[in-house]
Short mmCIF file of C-alpha atoms in Angstrom, two decimals:
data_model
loop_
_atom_site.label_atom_id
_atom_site.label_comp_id
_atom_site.label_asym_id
_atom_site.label_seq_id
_atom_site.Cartn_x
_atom_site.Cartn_y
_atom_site.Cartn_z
CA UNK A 1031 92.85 -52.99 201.53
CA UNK A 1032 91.70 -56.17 198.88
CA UNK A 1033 94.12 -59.19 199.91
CA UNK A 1034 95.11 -60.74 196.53
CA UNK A 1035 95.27 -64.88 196.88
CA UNK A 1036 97.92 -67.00 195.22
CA UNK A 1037 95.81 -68.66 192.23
CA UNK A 1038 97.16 -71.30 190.13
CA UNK A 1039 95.87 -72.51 186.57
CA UNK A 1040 95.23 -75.95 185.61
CA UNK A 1041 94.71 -76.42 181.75
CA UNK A 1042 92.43 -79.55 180.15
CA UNK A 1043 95.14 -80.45 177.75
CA UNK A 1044 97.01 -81.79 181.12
CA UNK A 1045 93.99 -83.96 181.25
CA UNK A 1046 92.06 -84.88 177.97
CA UNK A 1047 93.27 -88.19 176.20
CA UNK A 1048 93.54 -88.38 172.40
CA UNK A 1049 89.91 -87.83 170.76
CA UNK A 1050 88.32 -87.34 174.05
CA UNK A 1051 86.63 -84.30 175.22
CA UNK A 1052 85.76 -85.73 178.64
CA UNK A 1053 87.92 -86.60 181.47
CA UNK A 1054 86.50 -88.62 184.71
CA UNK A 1055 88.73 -89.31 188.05
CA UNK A 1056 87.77 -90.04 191.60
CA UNK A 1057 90.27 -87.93 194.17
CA UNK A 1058 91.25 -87.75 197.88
CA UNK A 1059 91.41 -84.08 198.60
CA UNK A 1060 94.74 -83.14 200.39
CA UNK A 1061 96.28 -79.62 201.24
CA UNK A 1062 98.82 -80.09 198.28
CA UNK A 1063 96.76 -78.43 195.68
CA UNK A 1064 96.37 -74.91 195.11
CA UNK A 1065 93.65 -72.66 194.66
CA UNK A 1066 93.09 -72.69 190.39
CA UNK A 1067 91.01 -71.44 188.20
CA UNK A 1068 91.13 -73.51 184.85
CA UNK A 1069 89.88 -73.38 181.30
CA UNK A 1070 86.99 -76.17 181.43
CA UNK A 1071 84.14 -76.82 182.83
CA UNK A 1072 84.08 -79.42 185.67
CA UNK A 1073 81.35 -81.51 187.66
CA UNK A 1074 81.99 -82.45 191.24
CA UNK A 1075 80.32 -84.77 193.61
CA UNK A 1076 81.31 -85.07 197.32
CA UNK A 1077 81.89 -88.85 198.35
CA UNK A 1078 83.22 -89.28 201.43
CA UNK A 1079 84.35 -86.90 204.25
CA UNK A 1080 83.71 -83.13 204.80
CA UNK A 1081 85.77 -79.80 204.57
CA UNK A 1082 85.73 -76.72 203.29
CA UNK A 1083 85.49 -75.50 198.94
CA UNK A 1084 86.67 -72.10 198.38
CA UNK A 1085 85.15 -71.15 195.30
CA UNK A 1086 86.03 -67.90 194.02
CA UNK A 1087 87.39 -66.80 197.81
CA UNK A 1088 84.07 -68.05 199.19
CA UNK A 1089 84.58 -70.82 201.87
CA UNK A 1090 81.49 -72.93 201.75
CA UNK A 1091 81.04 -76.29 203.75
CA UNK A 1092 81.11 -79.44 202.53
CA UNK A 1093 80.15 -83.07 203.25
CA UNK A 1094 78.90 -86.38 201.35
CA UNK A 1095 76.51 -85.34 198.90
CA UNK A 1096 77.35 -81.97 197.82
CA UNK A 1097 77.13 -81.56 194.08
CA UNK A 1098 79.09 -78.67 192.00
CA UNK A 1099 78.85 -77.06 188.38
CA UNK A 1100 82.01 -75.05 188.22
CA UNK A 1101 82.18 -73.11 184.89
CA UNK A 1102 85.60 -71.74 182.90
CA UNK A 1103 87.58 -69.21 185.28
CA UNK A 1104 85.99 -69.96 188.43
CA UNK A 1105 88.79 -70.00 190.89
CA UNK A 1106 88.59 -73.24 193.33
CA UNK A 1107 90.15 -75.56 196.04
CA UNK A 1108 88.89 -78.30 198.16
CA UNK A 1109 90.48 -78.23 201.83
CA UNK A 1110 89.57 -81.45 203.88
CA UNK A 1111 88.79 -80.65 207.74
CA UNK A 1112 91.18 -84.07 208.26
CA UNK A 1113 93.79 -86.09 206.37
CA UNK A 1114 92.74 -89.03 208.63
CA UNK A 1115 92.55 -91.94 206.50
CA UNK A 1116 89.20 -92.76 208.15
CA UNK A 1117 87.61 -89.18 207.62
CA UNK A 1118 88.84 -88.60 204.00
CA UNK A 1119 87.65 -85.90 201.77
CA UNK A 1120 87.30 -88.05 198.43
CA UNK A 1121 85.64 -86.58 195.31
CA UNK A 1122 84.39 -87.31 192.00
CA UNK A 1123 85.30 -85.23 189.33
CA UNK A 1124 84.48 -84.80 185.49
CA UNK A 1125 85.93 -82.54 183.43
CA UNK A 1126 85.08 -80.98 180.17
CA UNK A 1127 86.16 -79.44 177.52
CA UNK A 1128 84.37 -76.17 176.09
CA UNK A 1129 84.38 -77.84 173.02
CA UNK A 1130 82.12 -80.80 174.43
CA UNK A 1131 80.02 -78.06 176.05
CA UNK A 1132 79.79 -76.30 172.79
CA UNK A 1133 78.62 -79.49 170.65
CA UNK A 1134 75.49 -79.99 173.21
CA UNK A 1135 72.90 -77.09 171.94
CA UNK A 1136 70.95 -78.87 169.30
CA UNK A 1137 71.64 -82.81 170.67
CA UNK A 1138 68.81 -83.32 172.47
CA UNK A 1139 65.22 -81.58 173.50
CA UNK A 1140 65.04 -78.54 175.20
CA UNK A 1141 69.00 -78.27 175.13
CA UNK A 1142 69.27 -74.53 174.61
CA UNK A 1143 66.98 -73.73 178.03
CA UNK A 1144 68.77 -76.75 179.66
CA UNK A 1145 72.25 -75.64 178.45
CA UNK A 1146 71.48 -71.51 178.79
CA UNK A 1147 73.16 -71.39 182.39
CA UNK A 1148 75.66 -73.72 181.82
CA UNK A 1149 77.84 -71.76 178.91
CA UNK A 1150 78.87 -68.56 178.18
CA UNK A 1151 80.30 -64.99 180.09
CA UNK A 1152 77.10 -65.61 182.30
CA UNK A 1153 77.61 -68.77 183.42
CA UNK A 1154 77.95 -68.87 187.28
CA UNK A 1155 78.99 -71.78 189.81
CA UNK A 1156 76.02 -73.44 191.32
CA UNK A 1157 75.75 -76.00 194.50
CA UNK A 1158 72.96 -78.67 194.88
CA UNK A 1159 73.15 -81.56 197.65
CA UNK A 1160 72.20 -85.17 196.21
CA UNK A 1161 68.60 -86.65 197.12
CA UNK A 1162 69.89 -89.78 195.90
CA UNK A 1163 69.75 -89.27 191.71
CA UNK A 1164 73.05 -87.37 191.39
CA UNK A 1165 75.03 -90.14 192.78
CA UNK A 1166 74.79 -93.15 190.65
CA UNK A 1167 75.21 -90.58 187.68
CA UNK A 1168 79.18 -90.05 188.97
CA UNK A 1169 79.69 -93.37 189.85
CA UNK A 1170 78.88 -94.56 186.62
CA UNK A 1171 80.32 -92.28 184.99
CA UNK A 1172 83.91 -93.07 186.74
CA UNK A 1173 83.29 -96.61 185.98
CA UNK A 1174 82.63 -96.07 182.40
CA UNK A 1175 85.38 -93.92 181.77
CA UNK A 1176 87.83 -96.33 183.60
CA UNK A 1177 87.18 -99.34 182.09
CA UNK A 1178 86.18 -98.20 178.89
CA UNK A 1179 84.10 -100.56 177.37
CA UNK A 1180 82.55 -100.24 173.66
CA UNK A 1181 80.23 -97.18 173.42
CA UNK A 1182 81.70 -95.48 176.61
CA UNK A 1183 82.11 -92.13 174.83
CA UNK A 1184 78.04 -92.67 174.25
CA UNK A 1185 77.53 -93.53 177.60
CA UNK A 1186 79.65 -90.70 178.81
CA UNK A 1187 77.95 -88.00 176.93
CA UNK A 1188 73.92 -89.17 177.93
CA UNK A 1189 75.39 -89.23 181.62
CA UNK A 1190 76.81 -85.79 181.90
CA UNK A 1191 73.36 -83.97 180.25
CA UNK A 1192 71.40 -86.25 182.57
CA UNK A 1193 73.36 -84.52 185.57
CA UNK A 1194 72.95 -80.93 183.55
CA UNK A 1195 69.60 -81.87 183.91
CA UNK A 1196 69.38 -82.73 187.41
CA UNK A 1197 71.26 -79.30 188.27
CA UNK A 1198 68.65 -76.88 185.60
CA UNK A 1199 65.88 -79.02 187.53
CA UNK A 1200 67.11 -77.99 191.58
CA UNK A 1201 67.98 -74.58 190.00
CA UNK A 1202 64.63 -74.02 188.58
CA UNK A 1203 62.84 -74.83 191.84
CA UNK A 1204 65.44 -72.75 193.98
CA UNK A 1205 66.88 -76.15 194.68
CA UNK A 1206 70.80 -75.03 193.70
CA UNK A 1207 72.71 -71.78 194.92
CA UNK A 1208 75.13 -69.80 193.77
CA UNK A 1209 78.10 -67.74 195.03
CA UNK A 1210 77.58 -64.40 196.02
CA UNK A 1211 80.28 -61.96 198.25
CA UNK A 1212 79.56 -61.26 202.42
CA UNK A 1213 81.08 -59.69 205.04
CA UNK A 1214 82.80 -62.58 206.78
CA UNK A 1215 84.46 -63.17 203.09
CA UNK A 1216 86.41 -59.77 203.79
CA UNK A 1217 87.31 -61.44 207.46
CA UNK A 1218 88.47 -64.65 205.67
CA UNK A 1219 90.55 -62.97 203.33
CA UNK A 1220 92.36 -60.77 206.18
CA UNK A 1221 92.55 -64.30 208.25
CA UNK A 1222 94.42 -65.43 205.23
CA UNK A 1223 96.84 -63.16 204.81
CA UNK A 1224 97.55 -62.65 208.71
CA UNK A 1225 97.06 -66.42 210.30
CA UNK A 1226 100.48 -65.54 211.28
CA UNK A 1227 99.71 -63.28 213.61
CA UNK A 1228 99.11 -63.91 217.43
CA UNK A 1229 97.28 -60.60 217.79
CA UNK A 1230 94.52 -62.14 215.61
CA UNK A 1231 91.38 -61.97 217.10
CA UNK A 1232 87.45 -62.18 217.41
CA UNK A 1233 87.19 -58.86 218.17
CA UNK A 1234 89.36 -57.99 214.96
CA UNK A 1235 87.74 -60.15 212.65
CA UNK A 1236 84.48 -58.50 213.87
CA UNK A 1237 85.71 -55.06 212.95
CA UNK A 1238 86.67 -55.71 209.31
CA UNK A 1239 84.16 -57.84 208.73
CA UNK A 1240 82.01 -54.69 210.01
CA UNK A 1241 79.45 -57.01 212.36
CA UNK A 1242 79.20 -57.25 216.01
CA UNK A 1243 81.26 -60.25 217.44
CA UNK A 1244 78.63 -62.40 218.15
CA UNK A 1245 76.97 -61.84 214.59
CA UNK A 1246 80.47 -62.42 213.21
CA UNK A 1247 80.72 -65.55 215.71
CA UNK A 1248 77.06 -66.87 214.11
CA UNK A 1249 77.87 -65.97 210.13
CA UNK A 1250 81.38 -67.53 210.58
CA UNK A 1251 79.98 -70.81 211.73
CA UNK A 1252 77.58 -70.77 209.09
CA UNK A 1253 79.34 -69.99 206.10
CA UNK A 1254 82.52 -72.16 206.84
CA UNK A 1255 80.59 -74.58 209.14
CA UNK A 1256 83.52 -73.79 211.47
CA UNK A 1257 84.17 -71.81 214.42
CA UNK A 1258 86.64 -68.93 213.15
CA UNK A 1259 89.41 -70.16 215.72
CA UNK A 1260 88.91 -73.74 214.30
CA UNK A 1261 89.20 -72.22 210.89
CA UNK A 1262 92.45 -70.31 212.19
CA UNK A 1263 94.09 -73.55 213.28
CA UNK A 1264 93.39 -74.97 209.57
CA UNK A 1265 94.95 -71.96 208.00
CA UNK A 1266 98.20 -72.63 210.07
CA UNK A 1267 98.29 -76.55 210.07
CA UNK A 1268 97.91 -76.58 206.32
CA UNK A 1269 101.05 -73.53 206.43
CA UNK A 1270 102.96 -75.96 208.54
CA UNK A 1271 102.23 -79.11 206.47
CA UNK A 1272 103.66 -77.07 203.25
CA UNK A 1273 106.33 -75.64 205.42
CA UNK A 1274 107.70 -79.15 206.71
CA UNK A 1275 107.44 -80.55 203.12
CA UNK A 1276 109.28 -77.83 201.42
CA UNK A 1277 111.82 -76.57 203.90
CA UNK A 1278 114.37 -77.99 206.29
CA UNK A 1279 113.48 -75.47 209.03
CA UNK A 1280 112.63 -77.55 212.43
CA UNK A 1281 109.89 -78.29 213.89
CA UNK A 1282 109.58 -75.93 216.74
CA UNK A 1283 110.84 -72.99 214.14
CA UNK A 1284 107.75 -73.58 211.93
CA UNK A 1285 105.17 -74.02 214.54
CA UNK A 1286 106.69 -70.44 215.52
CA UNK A 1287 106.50 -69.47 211.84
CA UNK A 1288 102.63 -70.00 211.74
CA UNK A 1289 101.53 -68.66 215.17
CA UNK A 1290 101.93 -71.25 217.55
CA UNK A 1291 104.45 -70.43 220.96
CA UNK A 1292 103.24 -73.90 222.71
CA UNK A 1293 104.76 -76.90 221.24
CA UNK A 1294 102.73 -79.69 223.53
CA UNK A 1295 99.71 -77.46 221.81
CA UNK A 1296 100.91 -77.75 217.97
CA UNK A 1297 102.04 -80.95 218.32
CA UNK A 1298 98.59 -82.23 219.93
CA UNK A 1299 96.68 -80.16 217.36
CA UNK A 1300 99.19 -81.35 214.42
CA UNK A 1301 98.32 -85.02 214.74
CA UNK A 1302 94.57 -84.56 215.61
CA UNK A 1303 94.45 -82.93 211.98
CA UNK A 1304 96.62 -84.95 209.75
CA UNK A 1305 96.75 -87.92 211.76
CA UNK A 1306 100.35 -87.88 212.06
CA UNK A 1307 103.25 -86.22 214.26
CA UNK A 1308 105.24 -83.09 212.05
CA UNK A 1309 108.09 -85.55 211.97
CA UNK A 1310 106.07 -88.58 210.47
CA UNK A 1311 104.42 -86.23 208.19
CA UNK A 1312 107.79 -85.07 207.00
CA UNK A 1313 109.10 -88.39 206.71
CA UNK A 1314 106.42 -88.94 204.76
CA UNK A 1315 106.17 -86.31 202.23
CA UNK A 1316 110.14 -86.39 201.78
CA UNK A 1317 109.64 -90.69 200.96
CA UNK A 1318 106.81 -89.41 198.11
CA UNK A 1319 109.05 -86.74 197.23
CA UNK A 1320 111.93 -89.90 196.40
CA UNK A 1321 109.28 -91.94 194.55
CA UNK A 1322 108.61 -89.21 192.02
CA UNK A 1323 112.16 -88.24 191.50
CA UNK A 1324 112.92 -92.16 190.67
#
């Protein structure tokens, strides 16, 4: 049986200023956002921290340095392995509109080879980690489009095809991947949908990923660059955090809710995640909940 996910949409007019056709912001990745596919095409640069990005229901591990080309309805989240203020997931992101994309063939030399995998049906998402050129590219670009000094639109544009370049450059020599559907993708999906469960095992996972367990164990670990049971406990932390923001349950009811019978055991593995007890967290999202309401 497929699993279907819960995918949002995220649209660039929520982003995209008057007369601009790029939009540049520098984020701390949280559990709050949802898995979305959206209707630009969007750069991303790993900063600080590591975690997991689903991209189209493949989990792929992440640290400082990985760079991403995500086309037009690519489904994505980032999922940090900690909200620990001093292990943050922080990335760069620049976003663009199809119209930007379609105004590049013809701007500059060799734009239509350059350009060929970055637009149209056949685009596909593509992964590249930094050797130190990507970097100052984002960082610039976020500084430019902040303070917007004269000629930052210029700026903006020459920046962006210089990281298109970097990214036909790695691709060319084998140097960027792309996404493509395994086994342990089938096991992820059913750990998804069932993190509930306390019957959830190895030995399951195994079976419908159709792999011994200790091949399962070894293409877990390096796909998510997680052991599944550490990947299990992220599933049902990031259920509780939504749980104790959205609901008045208590605590002991939602650790039960998610799969966990031990409370000394969820409340240990609670804090060592977030970096906060389920009550501080809750006291927490309910004070950002008041700000936003004022």
């Amino acid at each position: 049986m497929t699993v279907k996910r819960s995918i949002g949409e995220l649209y660039g007019s929520y982003f995209f200023e008057p007369d601009s056709l790029i939009y540049v912001n520098r984020a701390v990745e949280t559990f709050e956002v949802v898995e979305h596919r959206h209707d630009f095409v969007e750069l991303t640069y790993v900063f600080e921290g590591s975690g997991v990005h689903y991209i189209n229901g493949e989990a792929i591990a992440v640290s400082r340095g990985d760079v991403f080309f995500l086309p037009v309805g690519v489904s994505h989240v980032f999922r940090p392995s900690t909200l620990r203020k001093e292990r943050q997931l922080i990335v760069y992101n620049c976003v663009l509109d199809v119209r930007f994309m379609a105004g590049l063939p013809g701007a500059f030399p060799e734009s239509a080879d350059i350009l060929a995998m970055f637009s149209g049906s056949s685009a596909t998402w593509l992964q590249a980690r930094d050797t130190g050129d990507f970097l100052p590219l984002f960082m610039e670009l976020y500084r430019e489009y902040a303070g917007k000094p004269p000629g930052y639109r210029s700026l903006l544009t020459v920046l962006v095809v210089r990281i298109f370049i970097g990214l036909y450059r790695r691709a060319s020599t084998d140097g960027a991947e792309g996404g493509a559907w395994s086994p342990v993708h089938q096991a992820i999906a059913h750990m998804e949908a069932h993190y509930r469960s306390k019957e959830l095992s190895l030995e399951k996972l195994a079976e419908v990923s159709k792999l011994s367990e200790r091949q399962f164990s070894r293409l877990f670990q390096k796909q998510t660059g997680m052991s599944y049971l550490a990947y299990l406990h992220h599933l049902r932390i990031e259920a509780a955090c939504r749980l104790l923001k959205a609901s008045a349950d208590t605590v002991s009811s939602i650790a039960s809710s998610v799969g966990y019978t031990d409370m000394k055991f969820f409340h240990r593995l609670f804090k060592r995640t977030t970096g906060l007890t389920p009550g501080q967290y809750r006291a927490a999202a309910a004070g950002e909940g008041e700000k936003l309401r004022r």
